[in-house]
PDB file of C-alpha atoms in Angstrom:
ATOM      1  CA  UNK A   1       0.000   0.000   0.000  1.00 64.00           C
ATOM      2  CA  UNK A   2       2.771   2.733   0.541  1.00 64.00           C
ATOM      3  CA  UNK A   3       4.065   1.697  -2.496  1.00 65.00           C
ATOM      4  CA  UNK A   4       0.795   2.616  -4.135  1.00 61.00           C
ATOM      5  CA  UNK A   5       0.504   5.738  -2.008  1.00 60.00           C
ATOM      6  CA  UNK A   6       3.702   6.778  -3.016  1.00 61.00           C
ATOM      7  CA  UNK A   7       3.167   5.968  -6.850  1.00 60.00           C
ATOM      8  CA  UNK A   8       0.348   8.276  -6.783  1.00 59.00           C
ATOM      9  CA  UNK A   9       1.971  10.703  -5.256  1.00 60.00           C
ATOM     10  CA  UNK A  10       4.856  10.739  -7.451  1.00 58.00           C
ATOM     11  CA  UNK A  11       2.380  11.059 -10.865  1.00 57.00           C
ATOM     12  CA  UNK A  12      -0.215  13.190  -9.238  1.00 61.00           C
ATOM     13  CA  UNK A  13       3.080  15.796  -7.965  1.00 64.00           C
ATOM     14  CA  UNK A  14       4.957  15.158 -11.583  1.00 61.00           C
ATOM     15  CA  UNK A  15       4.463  19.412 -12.174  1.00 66.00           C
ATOM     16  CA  UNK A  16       2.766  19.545 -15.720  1.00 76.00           C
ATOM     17  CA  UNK A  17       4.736  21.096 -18.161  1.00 85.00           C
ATOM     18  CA  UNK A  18       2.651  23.021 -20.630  1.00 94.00           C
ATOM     19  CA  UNK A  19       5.196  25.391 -21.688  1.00 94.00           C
ATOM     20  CA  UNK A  20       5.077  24.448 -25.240  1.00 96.00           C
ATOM     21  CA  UNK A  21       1.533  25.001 -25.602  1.00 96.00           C
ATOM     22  CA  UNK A  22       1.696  28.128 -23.640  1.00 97.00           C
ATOM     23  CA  UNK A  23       4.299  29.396 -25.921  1.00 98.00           C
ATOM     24  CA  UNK A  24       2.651  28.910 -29.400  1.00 98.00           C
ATOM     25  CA  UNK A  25      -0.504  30.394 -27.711  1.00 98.00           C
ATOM     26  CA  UNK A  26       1.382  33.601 -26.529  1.00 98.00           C
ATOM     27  CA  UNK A  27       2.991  34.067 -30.091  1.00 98.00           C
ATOM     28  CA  UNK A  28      -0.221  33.767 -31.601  1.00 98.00           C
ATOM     29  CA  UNK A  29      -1.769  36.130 -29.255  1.00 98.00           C
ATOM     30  CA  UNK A  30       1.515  38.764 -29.743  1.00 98.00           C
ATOM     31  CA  UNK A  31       0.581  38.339 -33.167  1.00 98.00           C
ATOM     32  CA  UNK A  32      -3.102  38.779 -33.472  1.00 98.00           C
ATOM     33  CA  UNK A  33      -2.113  41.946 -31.424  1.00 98.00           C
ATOM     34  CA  UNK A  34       0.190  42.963 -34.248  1.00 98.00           C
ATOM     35  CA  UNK A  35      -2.068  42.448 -37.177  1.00 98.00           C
ATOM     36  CA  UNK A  36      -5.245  44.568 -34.738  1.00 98.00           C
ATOM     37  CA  UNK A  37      -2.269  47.532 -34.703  1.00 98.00           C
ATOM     38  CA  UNK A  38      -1.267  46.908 -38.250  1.00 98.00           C
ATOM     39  CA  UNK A  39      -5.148  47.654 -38.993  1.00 98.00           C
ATOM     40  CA  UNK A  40      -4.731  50.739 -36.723  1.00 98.00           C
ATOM     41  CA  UNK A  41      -7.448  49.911 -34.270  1.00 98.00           C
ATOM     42  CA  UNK A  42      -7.004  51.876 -31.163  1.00 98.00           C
ATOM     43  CA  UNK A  43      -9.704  49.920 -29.065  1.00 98.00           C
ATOM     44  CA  UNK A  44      -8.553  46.486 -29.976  1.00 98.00           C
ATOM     45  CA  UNK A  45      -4.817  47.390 -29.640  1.00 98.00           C
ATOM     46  CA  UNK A  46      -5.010  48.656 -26.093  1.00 98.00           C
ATOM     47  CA  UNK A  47      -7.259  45.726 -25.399  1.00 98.00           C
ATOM     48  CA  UNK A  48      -4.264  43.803 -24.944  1.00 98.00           C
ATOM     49  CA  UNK A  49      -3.030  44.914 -21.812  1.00 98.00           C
ATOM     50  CA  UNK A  50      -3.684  44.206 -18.304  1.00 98.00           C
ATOM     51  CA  UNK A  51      -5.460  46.900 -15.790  1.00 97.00           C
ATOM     52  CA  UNK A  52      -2.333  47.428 -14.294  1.00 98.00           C
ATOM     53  CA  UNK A  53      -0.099  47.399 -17.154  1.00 98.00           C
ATOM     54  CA  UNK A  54       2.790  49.934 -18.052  1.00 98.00           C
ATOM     55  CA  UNK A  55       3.918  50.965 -21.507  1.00 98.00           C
ATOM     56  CA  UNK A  56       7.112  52.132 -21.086  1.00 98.00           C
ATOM     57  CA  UNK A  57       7.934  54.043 -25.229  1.00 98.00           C
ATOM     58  CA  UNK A  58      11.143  55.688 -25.738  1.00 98.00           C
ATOM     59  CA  UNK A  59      11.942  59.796 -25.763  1.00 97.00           C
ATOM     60  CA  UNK A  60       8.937  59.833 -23.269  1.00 97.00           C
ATOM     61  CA  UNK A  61       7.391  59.235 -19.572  1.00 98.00           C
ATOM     62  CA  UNK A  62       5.934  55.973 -18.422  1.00 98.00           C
ATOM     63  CA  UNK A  63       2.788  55.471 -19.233  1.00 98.00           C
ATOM     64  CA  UNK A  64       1.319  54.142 -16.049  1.00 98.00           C
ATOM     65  CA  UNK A  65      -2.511  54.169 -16.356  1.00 98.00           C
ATOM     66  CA  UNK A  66      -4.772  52.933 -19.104  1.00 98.00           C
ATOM     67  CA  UNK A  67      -5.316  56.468 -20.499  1.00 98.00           C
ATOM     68  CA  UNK A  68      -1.832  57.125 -20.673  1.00 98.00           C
ATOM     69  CA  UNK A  69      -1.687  53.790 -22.640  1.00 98.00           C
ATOM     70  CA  UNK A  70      -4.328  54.683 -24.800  1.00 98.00           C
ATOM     71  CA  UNK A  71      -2.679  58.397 -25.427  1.00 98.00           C
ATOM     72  CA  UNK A  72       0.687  56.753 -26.942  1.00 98.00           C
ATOM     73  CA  UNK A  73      -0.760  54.489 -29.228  1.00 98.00           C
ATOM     74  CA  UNK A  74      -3.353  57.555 -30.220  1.00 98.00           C
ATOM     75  CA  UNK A  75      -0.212  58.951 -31.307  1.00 96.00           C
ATOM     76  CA  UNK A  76       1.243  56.124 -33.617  1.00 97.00           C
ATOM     77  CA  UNK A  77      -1.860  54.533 -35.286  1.00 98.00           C
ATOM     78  CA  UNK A  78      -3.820  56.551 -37.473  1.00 96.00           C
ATOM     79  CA  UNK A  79      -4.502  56.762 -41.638  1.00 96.00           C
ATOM     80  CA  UNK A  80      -1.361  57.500 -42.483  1.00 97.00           C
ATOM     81  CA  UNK A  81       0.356  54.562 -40.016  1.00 97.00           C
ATOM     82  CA  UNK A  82       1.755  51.427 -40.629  1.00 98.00           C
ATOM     83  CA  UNK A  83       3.074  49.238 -37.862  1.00 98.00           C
ATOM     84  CA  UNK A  84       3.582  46.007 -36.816  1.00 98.00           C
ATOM     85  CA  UNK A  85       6.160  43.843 -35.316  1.00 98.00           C
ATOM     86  CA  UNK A  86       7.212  39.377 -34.781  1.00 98.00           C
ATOM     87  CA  UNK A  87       8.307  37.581 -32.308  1.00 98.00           C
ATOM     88  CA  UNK A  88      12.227  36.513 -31.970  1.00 98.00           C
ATOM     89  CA  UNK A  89      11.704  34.726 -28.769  1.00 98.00           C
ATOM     90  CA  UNK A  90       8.729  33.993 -26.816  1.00 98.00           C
ATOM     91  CA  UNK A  91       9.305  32.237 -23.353  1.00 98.00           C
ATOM     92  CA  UNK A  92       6.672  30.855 -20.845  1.00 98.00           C
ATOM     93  CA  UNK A  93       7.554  30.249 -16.809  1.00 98.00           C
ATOM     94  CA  UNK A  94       6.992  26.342 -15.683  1.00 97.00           C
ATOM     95  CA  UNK A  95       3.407  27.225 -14.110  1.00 96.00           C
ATOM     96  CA  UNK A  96       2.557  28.987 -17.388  1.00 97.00           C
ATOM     97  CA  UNK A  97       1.638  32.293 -15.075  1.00 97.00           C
ATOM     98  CA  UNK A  98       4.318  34.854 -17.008  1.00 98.00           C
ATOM     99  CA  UNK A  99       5.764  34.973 -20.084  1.00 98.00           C
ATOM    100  CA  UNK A 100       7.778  37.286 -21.927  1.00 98.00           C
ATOM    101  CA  UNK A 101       8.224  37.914 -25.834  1.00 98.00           C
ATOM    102  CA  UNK A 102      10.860  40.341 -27.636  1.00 98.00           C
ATOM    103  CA  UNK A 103      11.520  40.621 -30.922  1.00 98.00           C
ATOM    104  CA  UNK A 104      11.202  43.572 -33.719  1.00 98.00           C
ATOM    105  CA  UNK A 105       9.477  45.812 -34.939  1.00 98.00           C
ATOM    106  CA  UNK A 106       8.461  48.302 -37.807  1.00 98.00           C
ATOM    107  CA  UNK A 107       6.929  51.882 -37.435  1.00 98.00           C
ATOM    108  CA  UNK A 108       5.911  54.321 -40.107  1.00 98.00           C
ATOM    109  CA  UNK A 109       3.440  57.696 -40.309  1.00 97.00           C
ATOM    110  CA  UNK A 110       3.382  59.317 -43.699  1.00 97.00           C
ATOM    111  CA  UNK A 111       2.601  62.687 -41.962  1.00 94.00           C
ATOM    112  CA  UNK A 112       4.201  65.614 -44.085  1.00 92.00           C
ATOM    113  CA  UNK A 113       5.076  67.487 -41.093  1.00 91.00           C
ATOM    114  CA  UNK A 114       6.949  65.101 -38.632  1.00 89.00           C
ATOM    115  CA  UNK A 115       7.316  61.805 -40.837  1.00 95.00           C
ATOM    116  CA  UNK A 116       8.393  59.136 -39.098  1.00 96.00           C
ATOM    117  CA  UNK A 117      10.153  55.352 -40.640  1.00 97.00           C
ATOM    118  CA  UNK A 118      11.785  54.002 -37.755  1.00 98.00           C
ATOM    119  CA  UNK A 119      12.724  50.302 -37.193  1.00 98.00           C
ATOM    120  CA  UNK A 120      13.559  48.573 -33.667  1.00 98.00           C
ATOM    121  CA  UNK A 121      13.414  46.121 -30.588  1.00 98.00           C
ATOM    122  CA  UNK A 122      10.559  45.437 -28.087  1.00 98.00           C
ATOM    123  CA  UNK A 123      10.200  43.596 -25.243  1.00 99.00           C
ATOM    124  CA  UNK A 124       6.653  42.584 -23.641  1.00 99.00           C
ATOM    125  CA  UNK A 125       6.104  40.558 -20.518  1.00 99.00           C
ATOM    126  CA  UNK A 126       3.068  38.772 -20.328  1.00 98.00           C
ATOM    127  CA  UNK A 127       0.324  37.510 -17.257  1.00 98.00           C
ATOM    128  CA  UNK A 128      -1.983  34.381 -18.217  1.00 98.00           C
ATOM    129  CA  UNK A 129      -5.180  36.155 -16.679  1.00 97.00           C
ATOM    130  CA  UNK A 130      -8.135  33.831 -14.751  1.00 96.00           C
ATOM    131  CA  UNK A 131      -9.824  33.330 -18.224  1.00 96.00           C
ATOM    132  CA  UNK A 132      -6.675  31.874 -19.465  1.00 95.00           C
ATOM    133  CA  UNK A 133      -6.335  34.361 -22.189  1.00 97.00           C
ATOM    134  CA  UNK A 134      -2.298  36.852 -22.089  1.00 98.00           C
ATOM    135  CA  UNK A 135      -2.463  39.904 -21.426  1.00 98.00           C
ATOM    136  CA  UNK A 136       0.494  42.162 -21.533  1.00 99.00           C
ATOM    137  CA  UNK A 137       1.921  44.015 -18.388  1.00 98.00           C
ATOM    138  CA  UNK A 138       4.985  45.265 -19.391  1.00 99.00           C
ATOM    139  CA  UNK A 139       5.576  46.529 -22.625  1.00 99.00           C
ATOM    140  CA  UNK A 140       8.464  48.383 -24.105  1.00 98.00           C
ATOM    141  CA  UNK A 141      10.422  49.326 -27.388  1.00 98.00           C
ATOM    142  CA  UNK A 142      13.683  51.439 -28.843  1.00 98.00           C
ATOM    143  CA  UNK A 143      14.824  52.415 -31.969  1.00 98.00           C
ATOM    144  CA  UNK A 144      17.602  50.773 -34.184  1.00 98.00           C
ATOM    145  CA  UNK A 145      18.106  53.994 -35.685  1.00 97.00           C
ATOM    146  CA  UNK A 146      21.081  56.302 -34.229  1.00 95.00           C
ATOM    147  CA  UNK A 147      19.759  59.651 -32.241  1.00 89.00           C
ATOM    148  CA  UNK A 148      20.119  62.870 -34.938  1.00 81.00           C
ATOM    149  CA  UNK A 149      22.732  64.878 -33.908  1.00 75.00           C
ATOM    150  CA  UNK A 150      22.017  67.748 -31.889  1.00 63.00           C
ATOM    151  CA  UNK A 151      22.070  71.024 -33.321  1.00 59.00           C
ATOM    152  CA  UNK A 152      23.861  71.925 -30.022  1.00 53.00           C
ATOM    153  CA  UNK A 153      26.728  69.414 -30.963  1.00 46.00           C
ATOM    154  CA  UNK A 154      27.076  71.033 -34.647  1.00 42.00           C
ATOM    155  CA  UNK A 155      29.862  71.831 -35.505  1.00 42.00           C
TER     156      UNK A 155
ATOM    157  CA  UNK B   1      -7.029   4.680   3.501  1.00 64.00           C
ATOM    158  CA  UNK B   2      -8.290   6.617   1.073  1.00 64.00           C
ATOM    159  CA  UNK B   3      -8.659   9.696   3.143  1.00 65.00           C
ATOM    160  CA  UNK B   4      -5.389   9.172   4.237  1.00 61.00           C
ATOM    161  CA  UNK B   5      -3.736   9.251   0.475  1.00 60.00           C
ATOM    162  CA  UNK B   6      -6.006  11.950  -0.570  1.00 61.00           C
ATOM    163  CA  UNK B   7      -4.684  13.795   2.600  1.00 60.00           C
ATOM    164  CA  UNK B   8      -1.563  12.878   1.352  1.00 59.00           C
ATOM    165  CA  UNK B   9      -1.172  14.040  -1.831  1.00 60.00           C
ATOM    166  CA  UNK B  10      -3.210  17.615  -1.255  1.00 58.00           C
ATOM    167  CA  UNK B  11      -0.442  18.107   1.294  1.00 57.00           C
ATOM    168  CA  UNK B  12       2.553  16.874  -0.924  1.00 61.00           C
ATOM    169  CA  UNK B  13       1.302  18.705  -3.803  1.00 63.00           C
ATOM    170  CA  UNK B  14       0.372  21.900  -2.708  1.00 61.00           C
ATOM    171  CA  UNK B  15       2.739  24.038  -4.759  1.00 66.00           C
ATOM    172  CA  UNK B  16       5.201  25.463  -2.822  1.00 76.00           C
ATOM    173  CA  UNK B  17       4.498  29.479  -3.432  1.00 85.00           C
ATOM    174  CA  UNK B  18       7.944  31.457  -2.188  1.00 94.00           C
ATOM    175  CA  UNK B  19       7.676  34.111  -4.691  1.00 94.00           C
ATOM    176  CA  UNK B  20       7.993  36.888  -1.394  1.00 96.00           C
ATOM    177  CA  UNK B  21      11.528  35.108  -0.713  1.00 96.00           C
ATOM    178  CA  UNK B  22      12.796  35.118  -4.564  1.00 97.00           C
ATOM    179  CA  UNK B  23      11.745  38.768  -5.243  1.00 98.00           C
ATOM    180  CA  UNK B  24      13.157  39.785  -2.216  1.00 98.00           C
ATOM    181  CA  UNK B  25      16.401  38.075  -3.833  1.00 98.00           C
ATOM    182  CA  UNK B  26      15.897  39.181  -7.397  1.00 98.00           C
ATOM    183  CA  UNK B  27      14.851  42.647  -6.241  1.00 98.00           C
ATOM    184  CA  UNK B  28      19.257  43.147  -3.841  1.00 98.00           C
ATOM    185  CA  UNK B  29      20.257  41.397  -7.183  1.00 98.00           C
ATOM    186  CA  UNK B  30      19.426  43.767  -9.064  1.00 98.00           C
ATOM    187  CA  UNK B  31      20.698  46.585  -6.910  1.00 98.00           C
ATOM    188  CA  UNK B  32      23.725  44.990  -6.354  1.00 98.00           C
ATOM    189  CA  UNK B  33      23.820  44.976 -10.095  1.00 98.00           C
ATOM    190  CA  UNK B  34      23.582  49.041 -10.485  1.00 98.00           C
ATOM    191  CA  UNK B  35      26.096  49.145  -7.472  1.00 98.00           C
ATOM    192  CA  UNK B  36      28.430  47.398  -9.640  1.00 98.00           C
ATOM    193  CA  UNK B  37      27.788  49.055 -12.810  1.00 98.00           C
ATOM    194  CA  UNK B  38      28.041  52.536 -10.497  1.00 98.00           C
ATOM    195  CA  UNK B  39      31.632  51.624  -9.773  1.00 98.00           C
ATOM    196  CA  UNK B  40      32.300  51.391 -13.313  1.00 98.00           C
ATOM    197  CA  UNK B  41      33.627  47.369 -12.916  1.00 98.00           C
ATOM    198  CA  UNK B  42      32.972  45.911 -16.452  1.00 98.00           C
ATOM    199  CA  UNK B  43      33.662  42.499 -15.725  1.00 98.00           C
ATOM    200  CA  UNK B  44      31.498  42.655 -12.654  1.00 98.00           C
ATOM    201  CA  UNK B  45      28.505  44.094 -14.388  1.00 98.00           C
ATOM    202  CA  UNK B  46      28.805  42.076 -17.930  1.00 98.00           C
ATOM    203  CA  UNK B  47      28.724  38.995 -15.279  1.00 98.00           C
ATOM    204  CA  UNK B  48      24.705  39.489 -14.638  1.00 98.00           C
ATOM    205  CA  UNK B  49      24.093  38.147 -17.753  1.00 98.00           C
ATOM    206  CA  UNK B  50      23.238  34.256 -18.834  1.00 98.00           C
ATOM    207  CA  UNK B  51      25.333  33.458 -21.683  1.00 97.00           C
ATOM    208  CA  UNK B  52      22.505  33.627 -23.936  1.00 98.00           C
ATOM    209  CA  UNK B  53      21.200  37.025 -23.007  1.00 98.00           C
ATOM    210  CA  UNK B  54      20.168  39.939 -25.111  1.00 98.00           C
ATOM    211  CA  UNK B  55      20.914  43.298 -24.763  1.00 98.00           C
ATOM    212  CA  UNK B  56      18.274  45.515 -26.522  1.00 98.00           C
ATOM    213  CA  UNK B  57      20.214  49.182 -26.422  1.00 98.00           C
ATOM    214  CA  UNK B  58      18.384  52.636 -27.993  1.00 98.00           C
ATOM    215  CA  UNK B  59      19.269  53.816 -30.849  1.00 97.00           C
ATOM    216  CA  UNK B  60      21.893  50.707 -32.053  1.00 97.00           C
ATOM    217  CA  UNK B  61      21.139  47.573 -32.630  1.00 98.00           C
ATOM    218  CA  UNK B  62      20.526  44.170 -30.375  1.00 98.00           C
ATOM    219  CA  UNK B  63      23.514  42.848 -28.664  1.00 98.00           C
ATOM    220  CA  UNK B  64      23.290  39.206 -28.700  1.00 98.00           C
ATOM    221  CA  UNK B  65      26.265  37.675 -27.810  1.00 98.00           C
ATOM    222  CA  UNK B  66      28.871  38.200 -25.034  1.00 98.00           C
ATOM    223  CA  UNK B  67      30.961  40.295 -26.874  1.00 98.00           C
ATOM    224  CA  UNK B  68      28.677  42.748 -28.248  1.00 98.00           C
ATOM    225  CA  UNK B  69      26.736  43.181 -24.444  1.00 98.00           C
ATOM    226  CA  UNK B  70      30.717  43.960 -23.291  1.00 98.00           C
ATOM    227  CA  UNK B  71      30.620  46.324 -25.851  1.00 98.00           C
ATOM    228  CA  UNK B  72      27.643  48.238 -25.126  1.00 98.00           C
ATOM    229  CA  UNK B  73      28.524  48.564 -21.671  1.00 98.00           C
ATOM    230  CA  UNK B  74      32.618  49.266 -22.105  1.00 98.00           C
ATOM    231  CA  UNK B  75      30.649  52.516 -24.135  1.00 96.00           C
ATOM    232  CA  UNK B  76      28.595  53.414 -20.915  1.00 97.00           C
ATOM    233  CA  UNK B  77      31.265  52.530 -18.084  1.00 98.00           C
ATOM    234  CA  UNK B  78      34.313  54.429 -17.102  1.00 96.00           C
ATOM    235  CA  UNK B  79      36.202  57.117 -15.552  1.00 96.00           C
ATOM    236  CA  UNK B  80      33.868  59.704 -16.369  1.00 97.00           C
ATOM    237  CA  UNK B  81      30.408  57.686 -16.089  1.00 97.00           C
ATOM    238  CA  UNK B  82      28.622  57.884 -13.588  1.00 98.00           C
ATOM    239  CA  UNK B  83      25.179  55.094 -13.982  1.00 98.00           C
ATOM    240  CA  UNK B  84      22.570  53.635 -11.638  1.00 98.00           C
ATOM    241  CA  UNK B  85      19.937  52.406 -11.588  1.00 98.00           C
ATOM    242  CA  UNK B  86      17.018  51.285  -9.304  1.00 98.00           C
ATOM    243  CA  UNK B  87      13.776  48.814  -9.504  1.00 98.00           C
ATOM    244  CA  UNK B  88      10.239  50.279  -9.739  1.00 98.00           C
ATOM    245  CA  UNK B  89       9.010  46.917  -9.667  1.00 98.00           C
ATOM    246  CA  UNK B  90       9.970  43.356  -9.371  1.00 98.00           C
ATOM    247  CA  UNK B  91       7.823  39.835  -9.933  1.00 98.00           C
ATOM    248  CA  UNK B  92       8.790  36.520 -10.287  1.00 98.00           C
ATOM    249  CA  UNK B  93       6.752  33.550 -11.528  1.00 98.00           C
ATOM    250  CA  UNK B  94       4.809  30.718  -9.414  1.00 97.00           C
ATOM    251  CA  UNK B  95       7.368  28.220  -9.847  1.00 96.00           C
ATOM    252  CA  UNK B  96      10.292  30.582  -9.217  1.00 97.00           C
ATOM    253  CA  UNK B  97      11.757  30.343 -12.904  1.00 97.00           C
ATOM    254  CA  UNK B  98      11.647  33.648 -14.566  1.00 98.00           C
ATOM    255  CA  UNK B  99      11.064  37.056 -12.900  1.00 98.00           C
ATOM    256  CA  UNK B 100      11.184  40.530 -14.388  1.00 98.00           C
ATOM    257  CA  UNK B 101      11.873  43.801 -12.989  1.00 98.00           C
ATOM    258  CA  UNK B 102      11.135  47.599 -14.609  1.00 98.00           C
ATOM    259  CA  UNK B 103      12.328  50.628 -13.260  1.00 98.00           C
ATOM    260  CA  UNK B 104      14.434  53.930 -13.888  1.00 98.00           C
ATOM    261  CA  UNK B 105      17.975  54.635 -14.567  1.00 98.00           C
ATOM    262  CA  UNK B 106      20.620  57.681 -14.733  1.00 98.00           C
ATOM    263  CA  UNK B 107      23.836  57.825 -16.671  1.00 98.00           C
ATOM    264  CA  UNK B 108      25.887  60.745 -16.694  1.00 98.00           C
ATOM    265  CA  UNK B 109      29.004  60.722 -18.708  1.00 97.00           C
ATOM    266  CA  UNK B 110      31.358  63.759 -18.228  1.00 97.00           C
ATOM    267  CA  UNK B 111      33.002  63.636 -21.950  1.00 94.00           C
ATOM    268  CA  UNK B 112      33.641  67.131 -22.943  1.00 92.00           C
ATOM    269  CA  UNK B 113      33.262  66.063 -26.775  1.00 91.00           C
ATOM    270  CA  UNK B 114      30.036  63.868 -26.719  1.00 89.00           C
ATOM    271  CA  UNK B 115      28.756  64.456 -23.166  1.00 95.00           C
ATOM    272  CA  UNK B 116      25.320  62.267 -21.575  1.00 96.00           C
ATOM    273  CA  UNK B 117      23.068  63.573 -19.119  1.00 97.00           C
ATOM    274  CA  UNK B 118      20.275  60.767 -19.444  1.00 98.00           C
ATOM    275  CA  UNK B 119      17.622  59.400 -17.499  1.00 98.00           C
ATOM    276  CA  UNK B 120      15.204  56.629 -18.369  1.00 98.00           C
ATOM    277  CA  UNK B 121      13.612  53.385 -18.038  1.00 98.00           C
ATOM    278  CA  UNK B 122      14.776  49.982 -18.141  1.00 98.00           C
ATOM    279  CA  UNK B 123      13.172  46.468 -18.278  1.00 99.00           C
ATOM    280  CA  UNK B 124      14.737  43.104 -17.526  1.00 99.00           C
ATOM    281  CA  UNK B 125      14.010  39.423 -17.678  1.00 99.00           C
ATOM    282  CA  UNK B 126      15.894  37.169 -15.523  1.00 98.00           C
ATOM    283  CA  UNK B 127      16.219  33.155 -15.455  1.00 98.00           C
ATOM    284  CA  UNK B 128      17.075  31.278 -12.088  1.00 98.00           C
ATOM    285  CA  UNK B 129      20.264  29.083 -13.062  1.00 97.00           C
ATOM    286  CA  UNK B 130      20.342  25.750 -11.572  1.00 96.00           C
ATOM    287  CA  UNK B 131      22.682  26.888  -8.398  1.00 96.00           C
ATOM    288  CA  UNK B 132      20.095  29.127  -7.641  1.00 95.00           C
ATOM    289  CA  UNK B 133      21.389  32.534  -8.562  1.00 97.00           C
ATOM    290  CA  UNK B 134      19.369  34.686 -11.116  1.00 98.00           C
ATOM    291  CA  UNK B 135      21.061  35.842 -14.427  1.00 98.00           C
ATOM    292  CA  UNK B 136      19.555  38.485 -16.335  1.00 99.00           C
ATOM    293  CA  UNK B 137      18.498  37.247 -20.208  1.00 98.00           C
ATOM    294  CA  UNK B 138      16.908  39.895 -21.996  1.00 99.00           C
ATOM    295  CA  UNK B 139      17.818  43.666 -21.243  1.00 99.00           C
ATOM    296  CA  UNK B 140      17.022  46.814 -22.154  1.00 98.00           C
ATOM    297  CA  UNK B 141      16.525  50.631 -21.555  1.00 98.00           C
ATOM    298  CA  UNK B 142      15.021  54.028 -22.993  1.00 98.00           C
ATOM    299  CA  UNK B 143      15.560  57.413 -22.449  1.00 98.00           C
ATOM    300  CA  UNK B 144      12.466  60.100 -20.397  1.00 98.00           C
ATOM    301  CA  UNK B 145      14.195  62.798 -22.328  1.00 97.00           C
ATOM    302  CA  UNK B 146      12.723  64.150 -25.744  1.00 95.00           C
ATOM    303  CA  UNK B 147      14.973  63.338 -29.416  1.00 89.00           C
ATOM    304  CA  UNK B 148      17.069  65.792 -29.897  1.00 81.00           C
ATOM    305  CA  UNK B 149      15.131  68.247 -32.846  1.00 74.00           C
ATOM    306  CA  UNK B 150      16.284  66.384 -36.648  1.00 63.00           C
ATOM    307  CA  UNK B 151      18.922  69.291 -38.512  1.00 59.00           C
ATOM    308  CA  UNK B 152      16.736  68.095 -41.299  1.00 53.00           C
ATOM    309  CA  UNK B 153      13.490  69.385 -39.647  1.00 46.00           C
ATOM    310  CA  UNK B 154      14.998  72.794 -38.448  1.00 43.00           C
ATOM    311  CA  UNK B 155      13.427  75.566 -39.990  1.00 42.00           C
TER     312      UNK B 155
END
């Protein structure tokens, strides 16, 4: 009988390992976010993150609050915008509770007055919500391109 | 019997939650981290990192190898730099795996040709090796400050 007790034991304890599954599920969810920005959809693209996310963009505060959120990405989509970003790595933790995906990304706003064609990095971490479903906490991104030189450092 | 085994094997597997404990250690890893990097010890601060860690960095392009993370940072560290930085927040997963931490930075380099007075924000995912330390694998910062104005745009 201990034997039996401590065969069950040893299966029902064996930690399940779902982190493959978890994984393709958060890449498809990082890029179903992509292709709802790519269509510039402000309410769908800020549906992505959690209540108590922060969006942390380059050249600019923390965005700390779900307005604040909402105000950046006001600022990049838009008729003239094209953006979108993939995966280069997407990683789950053992109890499939947080994730994290980085990879790159592509940014352009045919605006006549302040153009912008920039190209660069991300990183996101994710939280597997009650539902089930990812939803992004941190999120962050830089530029590949250098700074323009200062027209204080002219020479 | 029964009762016994199911009593058991609720007790045994139970998942052992000490996420307090390893973001208390995660969080004076990381600050031992920016004390490091503050006393400008390259080989100390380079050592933070798994070997397969990324470095995102603004405006260049990902390190992702040793050599180009040593590179980054022999750019930021030295006589004149002065960098630190400190965690806003810190989380680790259930199972004590992967953690992240986002907070702010300063670096201050006092080079009379191409001087930096920047502040920011960083975010980094770490990994728990198998002796139990945490190494940092995927890092990278922005800057609060606005881009310096494009020549190209001046009027």
């Amino acid at each position: 009988m201990l034997l039996v007790v401590a065969a069950l034991m040893a299966g029902a304890c064996a930690p399940a390992d779902h982190r493959v599954a978890d994984e393709a599920v958060l890449r498809a969810t990082d890029e179903k976010w992509s292709a709802t920005a790519a269509k510039n959809d402000l309410d769908g693209t800020v549906a992505y993150y959690s209540d108590d996310a922060v969006l942390l963009p380059p050249n600019g505060l923390a965005a700390k609050d779900a307005k604040s959120i909402r105000a950046n990405w006001a600022g990049m989509l838009g008729p003239n915008s094209s953006v979108s970003w993939k995966p280069a790595k997407v990683e789950v933790a053992q109890a499939g509770d947080l994730g994290y995906v980085w990879g790159s990304y592509v940014l352009v706003i045919k605006d006549p007055k302040n153009p912008v064609d920039d190209r660069g990095k991300f990183v996101e971490v994710w939280r597997k919500q009650a539902d089930g479903t990812w939803k992004c906490i941190v999120d962050t991104f830089n530029s590949d391109l250098p700074l323009p030189a200062a027209p204080a450092e002219k020479k």
